[in-house]
XYZ file of C-alpha atoms in Angstrom:
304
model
C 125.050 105.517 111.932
C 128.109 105.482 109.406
C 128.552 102.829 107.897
C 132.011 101.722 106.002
C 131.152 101.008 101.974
C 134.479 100.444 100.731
C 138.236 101.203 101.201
C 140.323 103.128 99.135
C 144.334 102.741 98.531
C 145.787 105.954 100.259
C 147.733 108.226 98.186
C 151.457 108.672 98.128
C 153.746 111.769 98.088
C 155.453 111.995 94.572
C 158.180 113.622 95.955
C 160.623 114.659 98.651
C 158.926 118.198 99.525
C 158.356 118.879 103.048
C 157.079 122.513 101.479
C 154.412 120.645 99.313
C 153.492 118.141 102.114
C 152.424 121.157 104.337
C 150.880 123.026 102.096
C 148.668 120.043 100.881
C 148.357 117.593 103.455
C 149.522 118.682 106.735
C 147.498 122.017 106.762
C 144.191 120.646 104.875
C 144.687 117.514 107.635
C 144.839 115.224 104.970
C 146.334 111.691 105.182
C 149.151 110.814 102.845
C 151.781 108.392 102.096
C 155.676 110.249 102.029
C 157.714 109.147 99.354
C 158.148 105.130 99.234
C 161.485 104.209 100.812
C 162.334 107.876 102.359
C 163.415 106.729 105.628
C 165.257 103.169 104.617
C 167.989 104.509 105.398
C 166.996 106.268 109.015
C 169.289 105.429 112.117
C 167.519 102.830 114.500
C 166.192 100.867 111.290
C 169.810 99.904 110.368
C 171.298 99.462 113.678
C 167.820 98.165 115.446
C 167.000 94.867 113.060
C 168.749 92.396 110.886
C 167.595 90.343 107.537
C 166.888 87.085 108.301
C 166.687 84.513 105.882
C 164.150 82.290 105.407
C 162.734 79.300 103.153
C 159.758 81.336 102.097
C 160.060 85.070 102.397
C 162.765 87.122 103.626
C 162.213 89.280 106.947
C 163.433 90.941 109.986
C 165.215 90.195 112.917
C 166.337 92.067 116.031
C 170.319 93.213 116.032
C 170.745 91.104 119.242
C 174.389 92.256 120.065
C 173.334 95.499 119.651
C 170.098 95.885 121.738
C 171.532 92.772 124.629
C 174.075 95.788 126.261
C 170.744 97.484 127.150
C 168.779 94.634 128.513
C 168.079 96.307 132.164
C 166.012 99.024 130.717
C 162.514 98.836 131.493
C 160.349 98.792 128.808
C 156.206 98.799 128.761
C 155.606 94.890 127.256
C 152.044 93.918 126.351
C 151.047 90.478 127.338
C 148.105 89.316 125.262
C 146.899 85.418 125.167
C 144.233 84.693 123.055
C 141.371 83.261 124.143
C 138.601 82.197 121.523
C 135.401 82.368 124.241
C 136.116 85.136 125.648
C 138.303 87.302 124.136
C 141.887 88.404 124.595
C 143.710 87.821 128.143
C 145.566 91.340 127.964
C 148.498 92.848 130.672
C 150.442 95.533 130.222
C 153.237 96.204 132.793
C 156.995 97.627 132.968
C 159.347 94.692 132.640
C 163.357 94.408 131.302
C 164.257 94.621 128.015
C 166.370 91.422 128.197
C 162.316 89.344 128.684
C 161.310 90.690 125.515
C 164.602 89.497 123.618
C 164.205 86.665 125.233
C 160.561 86.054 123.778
C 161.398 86.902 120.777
C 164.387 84.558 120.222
C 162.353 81.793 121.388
C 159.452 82.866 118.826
C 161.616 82.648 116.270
C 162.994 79.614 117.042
C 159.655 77.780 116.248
C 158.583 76.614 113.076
C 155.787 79.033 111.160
C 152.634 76.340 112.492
C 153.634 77.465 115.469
C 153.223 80.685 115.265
C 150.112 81.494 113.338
C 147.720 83.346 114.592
C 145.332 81.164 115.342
C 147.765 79.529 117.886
C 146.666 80.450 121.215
C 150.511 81.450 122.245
C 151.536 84.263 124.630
C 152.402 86.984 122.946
C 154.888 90.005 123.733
C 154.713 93.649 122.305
C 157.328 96.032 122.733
C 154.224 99.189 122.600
C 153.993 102.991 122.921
C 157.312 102.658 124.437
C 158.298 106.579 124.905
C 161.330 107.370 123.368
C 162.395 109.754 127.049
C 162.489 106.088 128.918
C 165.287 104.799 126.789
C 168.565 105.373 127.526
C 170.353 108.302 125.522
C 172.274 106.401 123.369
C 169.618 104.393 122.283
C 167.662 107.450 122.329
C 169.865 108.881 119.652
C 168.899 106.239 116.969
C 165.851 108.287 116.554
C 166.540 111.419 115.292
C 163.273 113.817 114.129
C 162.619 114.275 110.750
C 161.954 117.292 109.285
C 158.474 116.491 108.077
C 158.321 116.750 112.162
C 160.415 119.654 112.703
C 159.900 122.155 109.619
C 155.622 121.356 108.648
C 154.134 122.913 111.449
C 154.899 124.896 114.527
C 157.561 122.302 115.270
C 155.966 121.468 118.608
C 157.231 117.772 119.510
C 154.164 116.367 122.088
C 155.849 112.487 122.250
C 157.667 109.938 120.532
C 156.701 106.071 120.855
C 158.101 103.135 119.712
C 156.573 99.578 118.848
C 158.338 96.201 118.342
C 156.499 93.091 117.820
C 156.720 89.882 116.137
C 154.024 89.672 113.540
C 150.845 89.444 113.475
C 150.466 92.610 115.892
C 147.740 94.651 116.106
C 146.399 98.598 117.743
C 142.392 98.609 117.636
C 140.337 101.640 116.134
C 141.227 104.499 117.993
C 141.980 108.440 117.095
C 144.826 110.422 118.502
C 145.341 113.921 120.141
C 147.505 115.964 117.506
C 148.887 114.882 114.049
C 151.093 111.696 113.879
C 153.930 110.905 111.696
C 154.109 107.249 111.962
C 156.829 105.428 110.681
C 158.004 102.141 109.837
C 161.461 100.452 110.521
C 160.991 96.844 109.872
C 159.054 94.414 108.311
C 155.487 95.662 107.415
C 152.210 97.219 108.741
C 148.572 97.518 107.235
C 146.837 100.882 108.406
C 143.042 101.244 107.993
C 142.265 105.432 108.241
C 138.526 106.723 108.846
C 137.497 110.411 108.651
C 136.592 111.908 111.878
C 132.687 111.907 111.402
C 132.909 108.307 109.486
C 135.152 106.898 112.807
C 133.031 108.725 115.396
C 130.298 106.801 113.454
C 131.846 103.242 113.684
C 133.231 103.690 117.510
C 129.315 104.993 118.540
C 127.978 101.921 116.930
C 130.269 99.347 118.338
C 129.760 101.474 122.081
C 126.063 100.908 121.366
C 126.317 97.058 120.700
C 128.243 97.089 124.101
C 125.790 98.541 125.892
C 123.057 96.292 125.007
C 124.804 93.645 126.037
C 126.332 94.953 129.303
C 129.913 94.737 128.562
C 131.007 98.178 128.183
C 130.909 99.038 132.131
C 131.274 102.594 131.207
C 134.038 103.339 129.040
C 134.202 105.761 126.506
C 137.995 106.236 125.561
C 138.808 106.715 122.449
C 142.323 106.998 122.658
C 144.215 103.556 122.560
C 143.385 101.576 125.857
C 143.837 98.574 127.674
C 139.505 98.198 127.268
C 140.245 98.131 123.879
C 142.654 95.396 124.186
C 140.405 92.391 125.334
C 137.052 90.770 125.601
C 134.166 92.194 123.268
C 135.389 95.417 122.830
C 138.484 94.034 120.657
C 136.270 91.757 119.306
C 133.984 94.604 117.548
C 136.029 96.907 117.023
C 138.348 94.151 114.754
C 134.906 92.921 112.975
C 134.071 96.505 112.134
C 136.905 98.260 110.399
C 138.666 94.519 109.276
C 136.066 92.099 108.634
C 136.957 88.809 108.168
C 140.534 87.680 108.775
C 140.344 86.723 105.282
C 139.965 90.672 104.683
C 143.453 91.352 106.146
C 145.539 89.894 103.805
C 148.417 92.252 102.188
C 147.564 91.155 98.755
C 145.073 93.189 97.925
C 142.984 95.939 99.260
C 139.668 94.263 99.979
C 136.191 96.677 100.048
C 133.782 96.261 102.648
C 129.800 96.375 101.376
C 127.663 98.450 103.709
C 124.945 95.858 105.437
C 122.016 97.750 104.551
C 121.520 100.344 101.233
C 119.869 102.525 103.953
C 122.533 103.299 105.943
C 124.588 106.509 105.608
C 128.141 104.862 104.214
C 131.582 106.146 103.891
C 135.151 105.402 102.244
C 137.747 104.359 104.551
C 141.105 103.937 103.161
C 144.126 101.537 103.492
C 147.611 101.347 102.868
C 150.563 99.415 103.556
C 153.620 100.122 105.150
C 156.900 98.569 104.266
C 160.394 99.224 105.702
C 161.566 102.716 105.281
C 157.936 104.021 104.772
C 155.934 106.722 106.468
C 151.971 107.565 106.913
C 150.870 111.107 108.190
C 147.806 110.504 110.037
C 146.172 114.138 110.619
C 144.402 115.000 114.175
C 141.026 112.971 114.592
C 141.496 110.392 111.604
C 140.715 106.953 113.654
C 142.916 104.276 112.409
C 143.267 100.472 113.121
C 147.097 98.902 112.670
C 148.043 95.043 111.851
C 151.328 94.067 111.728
C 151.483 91.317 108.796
C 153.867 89.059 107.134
C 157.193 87.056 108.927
C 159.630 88.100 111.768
C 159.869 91.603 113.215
C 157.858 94.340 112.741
C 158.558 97.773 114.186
C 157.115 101.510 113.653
C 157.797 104.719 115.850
C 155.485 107.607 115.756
C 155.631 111.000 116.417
C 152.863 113.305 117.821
C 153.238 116.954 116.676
C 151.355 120.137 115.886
């Protein structure tokens, strides 16, 4: 089976070309970073989220009086409680906007102990909320970019947003047609795989499932609510992260194959920061951690 040897800090667009990002990346389905900053100054990240000021670090907050008007929209919330025996206690359901300001102004109300991620607090994610259930003037504070529009055929499949205080997190999964995933606040550390070298990891971690009768048949590999909880989460966080003291945003850690043996691959690894953008080709898995203070928040696009 593959077997991760190292990761690799993912290469960045050196300039504003949607011409050279097709004709190197986007048609040879390789990953890439767009230029640093691009999309700082994009629509829903300046009317969407606030600076908030705080003793340590500075970070993001949501634009309350903007967002509040639209409270009675119904959003898909994820409701995950950790649970150290036996995994994550995960729901995912339609609820009102309004809850999840609501969370989040009492989140950010406590003082950083209480919020660490080792404390065992209900937690609320705004995910793969599809851009078609807002309403359109919220809608509008997402316009496509032309990395979207002008690479390919121009073929828009879906749009999702995510909003989450951090640390949030998306398992090792792979998606259905290239993805232009973008960040609008705070930060977000992506983990890519190769097709093969992913296929590789999700087998093994399927495998160790079996043999201890906890899979109960599933063999998604698109992001699911299996992945969410119990050992499933579990594994797939130990393979492609490590230890939680290989997550950090300070440095780009590698991760040693177990045995010489083995067949081992690169991964690679990059962090987003406000304004960024990662183009994550057709079949590369990925794993996504939200890290730092206060609000982070991405939206993706799925195109061909």
């Amino acid at each position: 089976m593959s077997r991760i040897s190292r990761y690799l800090p993912l290469d960045a667009l050196g300039q504003d070309s949607v011409a050279l990002f097709r004709e190197s990346y986007f048609k040879l389905q390789r990953p890439v970073i767009l230029p640093r900053g691009l999309f700082r100054d994009y629509r829903a990240a300046s009317r969407w989220f606030s600076p908030l000021s705080t003793p340590s670090t500075p970070c993001s907050g949501l634009n309350y009086p903007y967002l509040e008007p639209y409270g009675d929209c119904y959003v898909p919330l994820e409701l995950t409680i950790p649970d150290g025996k036996n995994g994550n206690i995960f729901e995912r359901a339609h609820k009102p906007l309004s809850l999840f300001l609501q969370w989040t102004r009492s989140v950010q109300s406590l003082p950083p102990a209480d919020t660490d991620e080792s404390c065992p607090i209900p937690r609320l994610y705004l995910a793969q909320c599809q851009l078609i259930d807002l309403p359109s003037s919220l809608r509008d504070d997402f316009p496509t970019p032309s990395y979207v529009t002008q690479a390919g055929k121009g073929d828009i499949y879906d749009t999702n947003i995510w909003v989450g205080m951090a640390p949030t997190y998306t398992p090792l999964h792979r998606d259905p047609n290239p993805n232009l995933f973008m960040q609008l606040a705070g930060s977000k550390r992506v983990r890519l795989l190769a097709p093969d070298t992913g296929r590789g990891v999700f087998a093994e971690v399927r495998e160790k499932l079996a043999s201890s009768q906890a899979g109960h048949g599933h063999s998604s590999a698109i992001r699911g609510e299996e992945m969410m909880k119990g050992a499933e989460n579990q594994l797939l966080d130990r393979a492609v992260w490590g230890s939680s003291e290989q997550c950090k945003e300070e440095s780009v850690p590698t991760v040693e194959s177990n045995s010489p043996g083995n067949q081992s691959e690169n991964g690679y690894d990059a962090v987003l920061h406000a304004g960024d953008a990662l183009f994550i080709p057709t079949g590369w898995w990925h794993s996504i951690k939200g890290v730092g203070q206060g609000v982070t928040a991405s939206v993706n696009w799925w195109f061909r």
